[in-house]
Amino acid sequence: MEQKDPFGRLQERLFAERADRRLFQDAMDRGFDYLQTLEKRPVVPVANALSGLSHFTSDLPDNGTGAREIIEKLDLYGTPATVASNGGRYFGFVTGAALPAATAVSQLAAFWDQNAAMQVMSPLAAKLEQVSEHWLKQALGLPDAAVAGFVSGTSVANLCALAAARYRILQKMGWDITANGLFGAPRIRVVCGDHVHASVQKALQILGFGAAMLERVPVDSQGRIIPEAIPALDEHTILLLQAGNVNSGAFDSFEEILPKAIPSGCWVHIDGAFGLWAAASKRLAYLCKGFEAAHSWALDGHKTLNTPYDSGVVLCTDADALTAAMRSSGAYLVQGTERDGMAYTPEMSRRARAIEFWACLKSLGRSGLDQMVTTLHGHAVHLAQELSQIPGISILNDIHFNQILIAMPDDEATQQLMQYLQSSGQCWAGGSSWFGQKAIRVSICSWATTGTDVERTVEAFRNACTAVLQKQDKFQG
Ligand SMILES: *Cc1c(COP(=O)(O)O)cnc(C)c1O
């Protein structure tokens, strides 16, 4: 006999799983155990952990698998293959860890499964976005008029800010881009530093600004825009600045650039993915001096603030331009009385990531945030100083914030040093290139990094350096 309700049995299983307290506790316990072993794990997975990933290779199974078995499989083959970027000795790219309160809160939020598109869909998410926006402006000293959109990261935050800029500049020239589109629109100029971040270039590209039309400004030895080299600006121009060069950590001189740029009528955007948080540190706030005069800013939660992924924020003082650029309409859309998150972001349905963002700021408070940011810098200064004592190693940048660029006398030796370091499992840092020279880039972004981690990292560099020099001796001898 044909089954009337083919989903019925499966649905019964799903309800049983939902009622199985031990199932959820088991997942939580495994996660908790993982957190406790972070300091002892190799920072990147060892070879046989990676080969274990082949257990996931398969075609889509015909029949479903019970949640218990799924968790077991993930823990057995997934856990060993994770990168321990949630610990204190992962210095690759610019990667934050996650504050414990936020990790815990994200479990609760997962049960809620809130959609942050509109206030009516989640009054809670709308409220926490509103509070996070307020706290963020207070923490960084940004203008009250700025509105925030909670997005997946700085790449999208840059995209939103530049879409707002494009809307406003064209509107001032009598062209409504939302009605008429980009084709046939008057030309907008884009001025940026030679070290503009790849994500900004991607955002520009998506918005119709090709690489060839960028007016690139030369930079100094730290990657900062040379203010005198900025071409004449006008109201048809977007000026792109950065708080935190992704290699050197250097900040453009907002204090010098903005008082001249703003009166020209141009739109100033600051990419501050990790560096904008310097404004929350009394000791480091001087790096951001004058930045509040800009029109828009982009920053990450998942780097310096140590929220879980994925979490970025666009801030914009021209709320009308941002919401016009992000506008969508549909008969079923309901305007909330307070805040509809989707008005400030490209997405409609969104994860309620403000829950974790809010939890991080709540967990630290203003003084804790200041201390954490200041400490990341302190570790970078200390580590750079210790590394510079190791014969053969030189530091290529000034330590502005949390980034260190490290090199040996030639590119090949630098490459070898990086390979020895990475295979040590003691810490992990990736490669970059600085004015044509190969470098190892260390970025200190994790709340969990301690003085002991810095010592262990120095030791790992010293051993790797010895190995490189021995290898060279062998070839010469
Ligand atoms: C990381 C970074 C970005 C991109 O941010 P995502 O969160 O990875 O999208 C942009 N600009 C700078 C300076 C960055 O460091």
Short mmCIF file of N, CA, C and O and ligand atoms in Angstrom, two decimals, residues 153-155 158 197 199 244 246 271 273-274 300 302-303, ligand 1:
data_model
loop_
_atom_site.label_atom_id
_atom_site.label_comp_id
_atom_site.label_asym_id
_atom_site.label_seq_id
_atom_site.Cartn_x
_atom_site.Cartn_y
_atom_site.Cartn_z
N GLY A 153 30.78 41.01 6.84
CA GLY A 153 32.18 41.36 7.03
C GLY A 153 32.48 42.68 6.35
O GLY A 153 31.58 43.33 5.79
N THR A 154 33.73 43.07 6.40
CA THR A 154 34.11 44.38 5.85
C THR A 154 33.98 44.42 4.33
O THR A 154 33.72 45.47 3.76
N SER A 155 34.14 43.28 3.65
CA SER A 155 33.96 43.28 2.20
C SER A 155 32.58 43.82 1.84
O SER A 155 32.44 44.69 0.97
N ASN A 158 32.15 47.55 2.93
CA ASN A 158 32.72 48.45 1.92
C ASN A 158 31.76 48.61 0.74
O ASN A 158 31.55 49.71 0.24
N HIS A 197 42.89 48.08 -0.14
CA HIS A 197 42.66 46.65 0.12
C HIS A 197 41.90 45.98 -1.03
O HIS A 197 41.04 46.60 -1.66
N SER A 199 39.54 43.96 -1.04
CA SER A 199 38.08 43.91 -0.90
C SER A 199 37.42 45.21 -1.36
O SER A 199 36.28 45.21 -1.83
N GLY A 244 44.40 51.09 9.16
CA GLY A 244 45.01 49.76 9.29
C GLY A 244 45.34 49.16 7.93
O GLY A 244 44.51 48.49 7.32
N VAL A 246 46.66 46.47 5.63
CA VAL A 246 46.54 45.04 5.92
C VAL A 246 47.91 44.38 6.13
O VAL A 246 48.01 43.33 6.76
N ASP A 271 38.11 52.41 5.16
CA ASP A 271 38.13 50.96 5.37
C ASP A 271 38.93 50.73 6.65
O ASP A 271 40.15 50.90 6.67
N ALA A 273 38.71 47.78 8.71
CA ALA A 273 38.32 46.41 9.07
C ALA A 273 38.77 46.02 10.47
O ALA A 273 37.97 45.65 11.31
N PHE A 274 40.07 46.10 10.70
CA PHE A 274 40.57 45.74 12.04
C PHE A 274 41.05 46.98 12.79
O PHE A 274 40.99 47.05 14.00
N ASP A 300 35.13 45.26 10.96
CA ASP A 300 34.76 43.89 11.27
C ASP A 300 34.54 43.72 12.76
O ASP A 300 35.26 44.31 13.58
N HIS A 302 34.52 40.36 13.57
CA HIS A 302 35.23 39.07 13.73
C HIS A 302 36.75 39.18 13.73
O HIS A 302 37.43 38.19 13.90
N LYS A 303 37.28 40.37 13.54
CA LYS A 303 38.73 40.54 13.71
C LYS A 303 38.99 41.05 15.14
O LYS A 303 38.94 40.28 16.08
C1 LIG B 1 40.03 41.81 6.36
C2 LIG B 1 40.00 43.12 5.68
C3 LIG B 1 38.99 43.42 4.78
C4 LIG B 1 37.93 42.40 4.36
O1 LIG B 1 37.15 42.06 5.47
P1 LIG B 1 36.30 40.69 5.49
O2 LIG B 1 35.69 40.71 6.84
O3 LIG B 1 37.29 39.57 5.31
O4 LIG B 1 35.32 40.75 4.39
C5 LIG B 1 38.98 44.69 4.22
N1 LIG B 1 39.93 45.59 4.52
C6 LIG B 1 40.93 45.33 5.39
C7 LIG B 1 41.95 46.38 5.69
C8 LIG B 1 41.00 44.08 6.00
O5 LIG B 1 41.97 43.80 6.86
#
